XYZ file of C-alpha atoms in Angstrom:
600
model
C 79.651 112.274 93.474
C 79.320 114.214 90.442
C 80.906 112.766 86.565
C 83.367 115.627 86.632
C 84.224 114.167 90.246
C 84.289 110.495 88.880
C 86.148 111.147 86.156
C 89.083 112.881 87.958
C 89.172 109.647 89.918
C 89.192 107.454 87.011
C 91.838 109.744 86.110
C 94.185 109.294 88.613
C 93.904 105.419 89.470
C 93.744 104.411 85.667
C 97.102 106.295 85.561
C 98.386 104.288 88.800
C 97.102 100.916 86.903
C 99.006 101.888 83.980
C 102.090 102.585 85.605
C 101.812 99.490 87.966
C 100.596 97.163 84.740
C 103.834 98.371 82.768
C 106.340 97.144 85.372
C 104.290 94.213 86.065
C 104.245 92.848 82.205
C 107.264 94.368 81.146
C 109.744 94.444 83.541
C 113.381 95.738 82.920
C 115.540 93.157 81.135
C 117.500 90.228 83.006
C 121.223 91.142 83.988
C 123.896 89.546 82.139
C 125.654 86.646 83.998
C 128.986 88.064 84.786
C 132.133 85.625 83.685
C 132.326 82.517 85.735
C 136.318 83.709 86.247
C 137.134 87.228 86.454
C 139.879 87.283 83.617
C 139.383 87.331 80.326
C 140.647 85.102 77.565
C 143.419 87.493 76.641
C 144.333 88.448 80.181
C 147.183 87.020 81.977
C 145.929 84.234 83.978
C 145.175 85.677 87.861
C 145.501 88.944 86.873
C 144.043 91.401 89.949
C 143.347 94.855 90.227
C 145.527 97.638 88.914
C 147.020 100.093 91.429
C 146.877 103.860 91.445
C 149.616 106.078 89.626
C 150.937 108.304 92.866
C 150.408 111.832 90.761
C 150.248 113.248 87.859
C 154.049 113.423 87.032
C 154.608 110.053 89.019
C 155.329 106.778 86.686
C 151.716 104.210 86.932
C 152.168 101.631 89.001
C 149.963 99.107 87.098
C 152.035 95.970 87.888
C 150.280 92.780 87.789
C 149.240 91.095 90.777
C 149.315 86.967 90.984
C 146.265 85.019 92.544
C 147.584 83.922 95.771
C 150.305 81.214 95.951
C 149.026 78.106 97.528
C 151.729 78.374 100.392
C 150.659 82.211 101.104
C 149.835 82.440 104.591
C 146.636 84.232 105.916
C 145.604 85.706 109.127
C 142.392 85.114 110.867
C 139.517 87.532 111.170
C 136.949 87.367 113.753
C 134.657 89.666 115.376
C 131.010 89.642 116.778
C 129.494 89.999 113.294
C 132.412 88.830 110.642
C 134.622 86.492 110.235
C 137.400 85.638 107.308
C 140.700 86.350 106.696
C 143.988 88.352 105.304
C 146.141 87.045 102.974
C 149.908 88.117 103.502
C 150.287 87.752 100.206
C 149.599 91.774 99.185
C 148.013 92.058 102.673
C 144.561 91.939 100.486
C 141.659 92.085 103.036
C 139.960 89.616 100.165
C 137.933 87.096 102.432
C 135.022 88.032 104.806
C 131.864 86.778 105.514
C 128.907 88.249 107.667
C 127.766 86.337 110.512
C 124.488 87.775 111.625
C 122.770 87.068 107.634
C 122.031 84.388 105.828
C 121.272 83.612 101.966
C 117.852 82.401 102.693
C 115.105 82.366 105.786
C 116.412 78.873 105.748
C 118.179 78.514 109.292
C 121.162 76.115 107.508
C 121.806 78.297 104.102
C 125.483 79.531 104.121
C 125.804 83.125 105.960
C 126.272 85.861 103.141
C 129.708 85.971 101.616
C 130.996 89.692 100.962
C 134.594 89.683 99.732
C 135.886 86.592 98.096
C 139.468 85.889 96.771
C 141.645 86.368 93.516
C 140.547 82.588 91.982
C 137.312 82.365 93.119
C 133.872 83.704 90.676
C 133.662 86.982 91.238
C 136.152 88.410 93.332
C 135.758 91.053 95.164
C 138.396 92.483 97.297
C 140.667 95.562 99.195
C 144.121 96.323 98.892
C 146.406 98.930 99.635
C 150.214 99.986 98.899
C 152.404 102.714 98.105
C 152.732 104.263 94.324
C 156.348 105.518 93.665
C 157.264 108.795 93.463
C 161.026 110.103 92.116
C 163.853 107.634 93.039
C 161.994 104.723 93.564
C 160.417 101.581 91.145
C 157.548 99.267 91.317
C 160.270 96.705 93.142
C 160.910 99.567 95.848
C 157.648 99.800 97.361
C 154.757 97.187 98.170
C 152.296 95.887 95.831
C 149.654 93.896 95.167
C 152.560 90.401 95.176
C 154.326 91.619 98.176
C 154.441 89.000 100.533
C 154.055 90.681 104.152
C 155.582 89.198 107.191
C 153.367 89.089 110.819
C 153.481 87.552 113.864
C 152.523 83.680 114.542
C 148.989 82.872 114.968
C 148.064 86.654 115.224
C 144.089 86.960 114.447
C 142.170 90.264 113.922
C 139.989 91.218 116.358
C 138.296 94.020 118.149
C 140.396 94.256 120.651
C 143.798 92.722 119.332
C 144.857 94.429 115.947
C 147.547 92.754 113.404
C 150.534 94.686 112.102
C 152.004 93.258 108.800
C 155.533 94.367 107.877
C 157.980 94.429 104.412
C 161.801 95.861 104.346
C 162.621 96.209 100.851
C 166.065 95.757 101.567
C 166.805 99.490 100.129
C 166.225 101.074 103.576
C 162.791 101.364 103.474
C 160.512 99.466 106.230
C 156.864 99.244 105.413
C 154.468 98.449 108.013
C 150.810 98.085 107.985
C 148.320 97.736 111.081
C 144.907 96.545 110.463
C 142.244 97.332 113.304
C 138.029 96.120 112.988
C 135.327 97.670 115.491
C 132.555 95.954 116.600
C 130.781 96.331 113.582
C 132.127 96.190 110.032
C 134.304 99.385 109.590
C 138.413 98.617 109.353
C 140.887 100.707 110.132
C 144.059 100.877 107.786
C 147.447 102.482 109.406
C 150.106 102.848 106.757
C 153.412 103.712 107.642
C 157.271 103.866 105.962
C 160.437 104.579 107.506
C 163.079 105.628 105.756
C 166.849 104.273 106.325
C 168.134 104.480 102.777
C 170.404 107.539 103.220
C 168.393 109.780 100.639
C 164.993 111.319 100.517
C 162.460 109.313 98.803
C 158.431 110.392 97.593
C 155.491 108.174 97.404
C 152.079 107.946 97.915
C 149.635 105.651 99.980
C 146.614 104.354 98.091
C 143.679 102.135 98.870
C 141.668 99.710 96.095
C 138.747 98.091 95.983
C 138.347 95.609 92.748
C 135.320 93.904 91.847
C 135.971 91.231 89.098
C 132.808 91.063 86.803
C 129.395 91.953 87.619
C 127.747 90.273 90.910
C 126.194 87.471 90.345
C 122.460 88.589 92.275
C 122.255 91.686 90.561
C 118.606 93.216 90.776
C 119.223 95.627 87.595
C 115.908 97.066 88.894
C 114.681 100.423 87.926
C 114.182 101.505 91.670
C 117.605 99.865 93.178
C 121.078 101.456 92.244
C 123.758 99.107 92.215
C 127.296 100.135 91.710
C 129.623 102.522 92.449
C 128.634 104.784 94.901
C 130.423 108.312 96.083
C 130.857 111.565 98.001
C 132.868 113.995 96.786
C 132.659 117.439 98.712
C 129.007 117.052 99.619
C 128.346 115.629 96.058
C 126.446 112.167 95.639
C 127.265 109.958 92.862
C 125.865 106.981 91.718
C 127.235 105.275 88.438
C 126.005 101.946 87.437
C 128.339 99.291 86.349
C 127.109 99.539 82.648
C 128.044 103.025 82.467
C 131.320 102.971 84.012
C 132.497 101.439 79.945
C 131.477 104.786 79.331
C 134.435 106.305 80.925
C 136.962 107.735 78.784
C 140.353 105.845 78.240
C 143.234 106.165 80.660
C 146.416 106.063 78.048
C 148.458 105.100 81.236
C 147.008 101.527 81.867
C 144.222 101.356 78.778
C 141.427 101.273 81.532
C 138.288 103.549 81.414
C 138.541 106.019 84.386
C 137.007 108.715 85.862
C 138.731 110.974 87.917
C 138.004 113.379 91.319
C 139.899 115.441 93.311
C 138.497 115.757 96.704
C 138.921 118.079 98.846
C 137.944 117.452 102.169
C 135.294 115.134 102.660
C 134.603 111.735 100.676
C 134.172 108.163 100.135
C 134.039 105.769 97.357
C 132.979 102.164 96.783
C 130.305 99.502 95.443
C 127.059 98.807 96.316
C 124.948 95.698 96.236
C 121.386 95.740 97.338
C 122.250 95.161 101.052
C 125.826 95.197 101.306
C 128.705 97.493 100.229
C 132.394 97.905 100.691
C 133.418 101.448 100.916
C 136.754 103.555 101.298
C 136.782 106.203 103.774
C 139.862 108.608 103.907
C 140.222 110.429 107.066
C 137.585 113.375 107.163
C 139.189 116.318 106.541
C 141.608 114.391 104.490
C 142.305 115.769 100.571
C 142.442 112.752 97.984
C 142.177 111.465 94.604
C 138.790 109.797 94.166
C 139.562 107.379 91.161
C 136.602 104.934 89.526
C 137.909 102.992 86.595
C 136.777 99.818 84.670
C 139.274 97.258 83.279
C 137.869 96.269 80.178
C 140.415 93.541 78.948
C 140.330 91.720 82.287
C 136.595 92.650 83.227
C 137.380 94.335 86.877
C 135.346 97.330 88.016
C 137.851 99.342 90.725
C 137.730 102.427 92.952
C 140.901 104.371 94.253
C 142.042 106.652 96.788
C 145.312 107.850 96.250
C 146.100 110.247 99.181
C 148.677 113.231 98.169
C 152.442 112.399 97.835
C 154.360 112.469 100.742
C 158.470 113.234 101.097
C 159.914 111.250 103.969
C 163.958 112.699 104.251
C 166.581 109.802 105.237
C 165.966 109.025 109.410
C 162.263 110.496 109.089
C 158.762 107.969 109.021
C 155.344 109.002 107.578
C 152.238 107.228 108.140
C 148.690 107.883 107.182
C 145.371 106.167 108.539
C 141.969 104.806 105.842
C 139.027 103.082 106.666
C 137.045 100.545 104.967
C 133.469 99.723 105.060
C 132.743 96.183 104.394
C 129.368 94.792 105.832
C 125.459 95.520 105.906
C 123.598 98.319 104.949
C 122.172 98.210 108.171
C 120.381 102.364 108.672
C 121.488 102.366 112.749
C 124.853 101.063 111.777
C 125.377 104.258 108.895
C 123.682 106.468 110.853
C 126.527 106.130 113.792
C 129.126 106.161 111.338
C 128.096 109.544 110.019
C 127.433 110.734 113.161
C 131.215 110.103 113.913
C 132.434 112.210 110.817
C 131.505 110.574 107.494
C 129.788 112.734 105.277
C 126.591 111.737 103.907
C 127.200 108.531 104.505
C 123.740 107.566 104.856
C 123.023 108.266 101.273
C 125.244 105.068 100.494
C 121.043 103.406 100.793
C 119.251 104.857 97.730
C 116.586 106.887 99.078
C 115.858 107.798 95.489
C 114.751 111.456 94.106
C 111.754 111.298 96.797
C 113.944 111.008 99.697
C 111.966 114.034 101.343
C 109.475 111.341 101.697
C 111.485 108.041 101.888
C 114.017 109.180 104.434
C 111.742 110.067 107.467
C 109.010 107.436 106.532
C 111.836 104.696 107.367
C 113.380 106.415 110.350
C 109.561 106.321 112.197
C 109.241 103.137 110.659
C 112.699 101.841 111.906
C 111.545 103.370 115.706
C 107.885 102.183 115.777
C 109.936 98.205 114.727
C 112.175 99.068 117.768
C 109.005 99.986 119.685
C 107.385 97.000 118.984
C 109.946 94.394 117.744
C 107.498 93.070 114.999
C 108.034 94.858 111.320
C 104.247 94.053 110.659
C 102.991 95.517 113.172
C 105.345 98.123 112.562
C 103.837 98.957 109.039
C 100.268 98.940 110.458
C 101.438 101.707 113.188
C 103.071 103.690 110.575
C 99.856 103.328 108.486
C 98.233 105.093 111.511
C 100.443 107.643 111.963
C 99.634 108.643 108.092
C 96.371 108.050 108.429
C 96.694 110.363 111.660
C 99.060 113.063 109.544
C 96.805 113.879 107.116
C 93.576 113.277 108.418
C 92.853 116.925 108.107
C 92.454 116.603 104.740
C 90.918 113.664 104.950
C 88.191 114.953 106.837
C 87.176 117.804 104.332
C 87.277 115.200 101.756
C 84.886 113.035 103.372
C 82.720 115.903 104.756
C 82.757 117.272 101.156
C 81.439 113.849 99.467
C 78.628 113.355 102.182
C 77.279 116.990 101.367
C 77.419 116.037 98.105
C 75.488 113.093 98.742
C 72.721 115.619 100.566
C 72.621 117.754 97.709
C 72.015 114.570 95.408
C 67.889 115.318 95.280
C 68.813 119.513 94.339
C 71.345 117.861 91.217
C 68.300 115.525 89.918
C 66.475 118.396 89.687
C 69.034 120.502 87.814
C 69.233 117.463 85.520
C 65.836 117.446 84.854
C 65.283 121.522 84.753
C 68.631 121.155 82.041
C 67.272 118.589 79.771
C 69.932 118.221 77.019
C 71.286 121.217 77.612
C 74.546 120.204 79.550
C 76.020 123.542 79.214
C 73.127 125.113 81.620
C 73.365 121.859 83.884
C 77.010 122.525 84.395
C 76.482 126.238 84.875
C 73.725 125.704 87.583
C 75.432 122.910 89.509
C 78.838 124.960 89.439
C 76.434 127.414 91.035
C 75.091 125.225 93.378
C 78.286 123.946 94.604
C 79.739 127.559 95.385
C 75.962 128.482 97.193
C 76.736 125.507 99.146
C 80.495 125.808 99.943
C 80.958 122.134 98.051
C 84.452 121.196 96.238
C 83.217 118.895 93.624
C 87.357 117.500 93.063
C 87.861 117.304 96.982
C 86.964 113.509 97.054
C 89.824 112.523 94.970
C 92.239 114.322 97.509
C 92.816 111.272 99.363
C 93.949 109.049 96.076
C 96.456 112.003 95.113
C 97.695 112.208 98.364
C 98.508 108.410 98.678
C 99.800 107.702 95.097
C 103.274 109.376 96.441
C 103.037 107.804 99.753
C 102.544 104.457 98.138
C 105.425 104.474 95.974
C 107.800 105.968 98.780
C 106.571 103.153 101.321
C 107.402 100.929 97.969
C 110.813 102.333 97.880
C 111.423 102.054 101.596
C 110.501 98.116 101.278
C 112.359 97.093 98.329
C 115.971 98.669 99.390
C 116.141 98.518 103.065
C 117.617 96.156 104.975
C 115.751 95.801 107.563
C 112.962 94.790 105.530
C 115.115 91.798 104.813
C 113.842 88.325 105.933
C 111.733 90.894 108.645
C 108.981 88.093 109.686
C 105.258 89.400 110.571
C 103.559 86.241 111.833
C 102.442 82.341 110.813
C 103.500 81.943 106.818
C 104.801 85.526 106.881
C 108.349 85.537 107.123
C 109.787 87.726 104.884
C 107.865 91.075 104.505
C 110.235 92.250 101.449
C 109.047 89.292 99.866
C 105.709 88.269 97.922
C 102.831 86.569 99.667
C 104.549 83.171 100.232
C 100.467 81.659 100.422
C 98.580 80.315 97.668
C 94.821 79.324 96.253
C 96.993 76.630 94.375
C 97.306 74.539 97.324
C 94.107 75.899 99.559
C 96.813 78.297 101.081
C 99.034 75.179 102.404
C 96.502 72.888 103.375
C 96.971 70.701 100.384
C 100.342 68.536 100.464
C 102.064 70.153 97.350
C 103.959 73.851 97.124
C 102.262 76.492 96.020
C 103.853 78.182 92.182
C 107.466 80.015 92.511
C 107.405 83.751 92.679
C 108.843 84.431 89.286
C 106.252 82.335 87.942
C 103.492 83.590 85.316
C 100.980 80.913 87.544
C 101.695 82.821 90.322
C 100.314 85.725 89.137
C 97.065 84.045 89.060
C 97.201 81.704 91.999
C 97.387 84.791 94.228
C 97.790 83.931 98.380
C 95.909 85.575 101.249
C 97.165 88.782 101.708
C 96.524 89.985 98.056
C 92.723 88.551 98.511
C 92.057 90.596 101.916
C 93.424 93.825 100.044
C 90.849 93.263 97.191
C 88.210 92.659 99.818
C 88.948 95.606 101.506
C 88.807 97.829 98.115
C 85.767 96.056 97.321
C 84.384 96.728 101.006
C 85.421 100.767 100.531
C 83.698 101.304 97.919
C 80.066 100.097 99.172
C 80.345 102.898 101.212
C 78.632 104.682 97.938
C 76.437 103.425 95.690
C 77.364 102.368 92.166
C 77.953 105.059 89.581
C 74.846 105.177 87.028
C 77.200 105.653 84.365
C 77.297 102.433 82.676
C 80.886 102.432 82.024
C 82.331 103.864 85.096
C 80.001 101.497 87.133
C 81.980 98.458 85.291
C 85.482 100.149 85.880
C 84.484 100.536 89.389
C 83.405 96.802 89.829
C 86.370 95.831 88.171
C 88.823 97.851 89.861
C 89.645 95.962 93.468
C 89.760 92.566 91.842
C 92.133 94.312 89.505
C 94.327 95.509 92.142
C 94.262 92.333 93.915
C 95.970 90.658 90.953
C 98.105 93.568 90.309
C 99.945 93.896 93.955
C 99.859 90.127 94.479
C 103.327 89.790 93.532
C 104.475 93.252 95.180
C 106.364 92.840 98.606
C 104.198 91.268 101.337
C 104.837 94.486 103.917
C 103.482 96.844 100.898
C 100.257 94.664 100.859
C 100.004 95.271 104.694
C 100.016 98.809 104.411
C 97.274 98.753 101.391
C 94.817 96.440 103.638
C 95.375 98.356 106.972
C 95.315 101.814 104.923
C 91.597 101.011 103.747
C 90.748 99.602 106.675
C 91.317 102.934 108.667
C 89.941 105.041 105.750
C 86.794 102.867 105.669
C 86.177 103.371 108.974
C 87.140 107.138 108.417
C 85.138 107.945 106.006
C 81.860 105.914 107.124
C 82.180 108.301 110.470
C 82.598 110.929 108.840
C 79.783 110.784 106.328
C 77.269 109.352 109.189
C 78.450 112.791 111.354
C 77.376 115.366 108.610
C 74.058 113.057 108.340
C 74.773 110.840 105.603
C 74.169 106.723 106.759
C 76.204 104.724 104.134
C 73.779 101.940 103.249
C 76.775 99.231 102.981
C 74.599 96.101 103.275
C 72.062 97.776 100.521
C 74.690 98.550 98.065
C 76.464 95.249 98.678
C 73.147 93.770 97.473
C 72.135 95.678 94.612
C 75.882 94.716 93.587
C 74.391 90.847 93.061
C 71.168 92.005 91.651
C 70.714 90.715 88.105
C 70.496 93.968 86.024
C 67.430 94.423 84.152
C 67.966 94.201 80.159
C 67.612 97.397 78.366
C 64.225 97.906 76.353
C 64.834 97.476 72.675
């Protein structure tokens, strides 16, 4: 390999150190705690979300809502995978909890906790009501106080919805019937009957309100978390920061930000595994509303669906859904599939997701395949390996010819003399007589910096990545190497330094060490640049890795390790098949040899 050849590499993988080292050392500022309550000091005490005006020309229907009076009674939820409640007090679907996750890998940690409550830290819930049109008041319609009436001991299942009913003693009868599948999408039925001897207008909305900021948020440069939306085929992601940003609504004094949809679209939150999402009817035109209540610190999306006119004797009812659950891919995918647009995107593939989206779906297939997401990563690693082995192979073929033409290249040297410009001239010369590519050996690093960081991506925001075990310590493959040097890797009786510790950046475990080795091992396959300097940066470089991705996600350290495993192997074929032996013991020697001091 040629210093025009070395230097390109140098290039590229000082470029990935930089990028790696900057993220490492200086990672994006901590989150904020959000509020311990969600209302502020100047807020009415229990304040909740603010509901939708019904149109333009329609009054707003920003009444306060109450946190829930202690006698307020609530109906029980419980399906395969969630269980919680509704409280008839607003009918706010405000309490569910998702059965088949816990907080930690430890088997007695509380199961993850979705929606929560008007009272509790950070509530986070769904509501839904009718704004008034002409005729009709705040007091004529439900709200966010009404107290709903339902049938003793009714509980929400999949197979046994509950209908909650309001007269308003004007004429009007309100009903609302709540369905759940087997999963975590519920179905919202909406309906009014009209009895009052006039014609009446309103419109049915749905809410989601978020009070303060989550308490795990990642703010991570590769994660989005916060409102998410389709609007027409159009993806939008706005982070709760940035929501402040939205101009002032004059009719309640929040910041909002307004769509009109027109066919197709959804709006909701976020987290890094979970969301809660509202789903009109496809097909259905609505308001998509995202607005931020600075005073009482709650973050809210709408849907207000277009006014309706229901004449004296007539009913109108309209049907929502709401997501509230897992990001789970299979789980989206069939949702989509069944008429939600783009509702995959709701995980952020990122602006690679030409890369990130079918990397996970064969990684999601070969986990299937094989039921272990270790293994998993090591068969996908193949399959790469396998993809663009083509190149590969010119790459390699193209470094062991160089390797035969190293006696013609001494000789240039020593025709050239100090003249580099000749020397350059004659080996350019040489390597088109020869049909050489003097860059092709860096063709491998290029193509894997992209594949790296998608694979990176794929880890950090998927699911299924979660708590995904490998084998013995391994148990969580989104998570850094849970082994240690501090404590001989477990076998001393004290635990090894926490994750987010600067000691554990040094006290490395065993998968970072077998990914240095195997760098280390790779590069024997050549012997050591003469170039003083590069030779260093080269010696350096695996033990510089090896502290650099000991703190990445274990499942990205897999990959690394059975990536240079495979291109070892690769590559030592290769060179031995054009006639080139790697002399791997020999160089692994001469890498211990004292060097001889310089004569003065």
């Amino acid at each position: 390999m040629d210093d025009q050849n070395k230097n390109l590499i140098l290039a590229t993988v000082l470029s990935f150190l930089v990028i790696l080292g900057w993220y490492t050392f200086f990672p994006p500022p901590e989150p904020e705690q959000a509020p311990e309550t969600a209302v502020s000091e100047t807020a009415p005490a229990g304040d909740t979300a603010l509901a939708p005006s019904a149109a333009a020309e329609a009054v707003d229907s920003s009444a306060p809502a109450q946190a829930e009076a202690p006698q307020a009674a609530r109906l029980a939820i419980d399906t395969p995978r969630v269980t919680g409640s509704i409280s008839l007090q607003g009918g706010r679907i405000d309490d569910l909890s998702l059965k088949d996750y816990r907080e930690t890998l430890d088997a007695n940690s509380p199961i993850v906790k979705l929606l929560k409550p008007v009272g509790e830290a950070q509530a986070y819930y769904a509501l839904y009501g009718w704004a008034p049109g002409s005729g009709l008041s705040l007091d004529d319609v439900p709200g966010a106080n009404t107290v709903w009436s339902a049938g003793a001991d009714a509980t929400l299942t999949p197979d046994s919805p509950v209908t909650l009913t309001w007269d308003n003693g004007k004429g009007l009868t309100f009903s609302r019937t709540i369905s759940v599948d087997e999963d975590y999408m519920f179905s919202v039925t909406q309906s009014v009957a009209n009895a009052s001897g006039g014609t009446v207008s309103l419109a049915p909305y749905g809410t989601l309100a978020r009070h303060g900021q989550p308490a795990d948020l990642k703010n991570f440069f590769i994660l989005h978390e916060g409102l998410v939306g389709m609007s027409d085929g159009e993806l939008a992601e706005i982070d709760y920061d940035d929501m402040a940003d939205f101009e002032a609504d004059a009719r309640d004094g929040s910041k909002a930000e307004v769509r009109q949809v027109a066919e197709n679209g959804w709006i909701g939150f976020t987290d890094h595994y979970w969301m809660s999402t509202l789903v009109p009817a496809p097909g259905q035109a609505f308001r998509s509303i995202a607005k931020f209540d600075e005073r009482r610190e709650i973050y809210q999306t709408d849907i207000v669906l277009p006014t309706v006119t229901v004449a004296d004797g007539q009913s109108s009812e309209v049907t929502t859904q709401l997501f509230a659950g897992a990001k789970e891919w299979e789980t989206i995918r069939g949702y989509q599939k069944a008429g939600i647009q783009g509702f995959l995107d709701v995980i952020d593939w990122g602006w690679f997701f030409f890369l990130t989206k079918p990397m996970f779906w064969l990684l999601h297939n070969l986990n299937v395949l094989i039921g272990n997401m270790g293994w998993a990563i090591i068969g996908l690693t193949v399959v790469i390996k396998i993809l663009v082995f083509p190149l590969a192979y010119k790459s390699y073929a193209s470094m062991a010819k160089m390797k035969e033409l190293q006696p013609e290249m001494e000789k240039l040297k020593e025709r050239a003399g100090d003249d580099r410009q000749k020397m350059q001239k004659e080996m350019m010369e040489l390597y088109k007589r020869e049909k050489v590519n003097p860059a092709a050996g860096c063709l491998p690093i290029l193509i894997q910096i992209p594949i790296f960081f998608s694979l990176y991506k794929v880890i950090f925001v998927t699911l299924e990545l979660r708590h995904a075990p490998f084998f013995g310590p391994f148990q969580d493959l989104s998570a850094p190497d849970p082994t240690s040097i501090f404590n001989l890797f477990g076998l001393l009786p004290f635990a090894a330094p926490a994750p987010e510790s600067i000691l554990a950046l040094v006290f490395i475990g065993i998968l970072p060490i077998l990914l240095g080795v195997s760098m280390w091992l790779q590069q024997k396959l050549n012997p050591a640049p003469t170039d003083p300097t590069q030779q260093m940066i080269f010696a350096w470089m695996p033990w510089v890795f090896m502290f650099m991705l000991g703190g990445f996600a274990s499942g990205l350290v897999v990959y690394w390790i059975a990536n240079n495993t495979i291109t070892f192997t690769q590559q030592y074929l290769i060179m031995r098949s054009h006639g080139y032996s790697p002399d791997v013991f020999g160089n692994i020697k001469s890498s211990f040899k004292k060097k001889p001091k310089a004569e003065k």
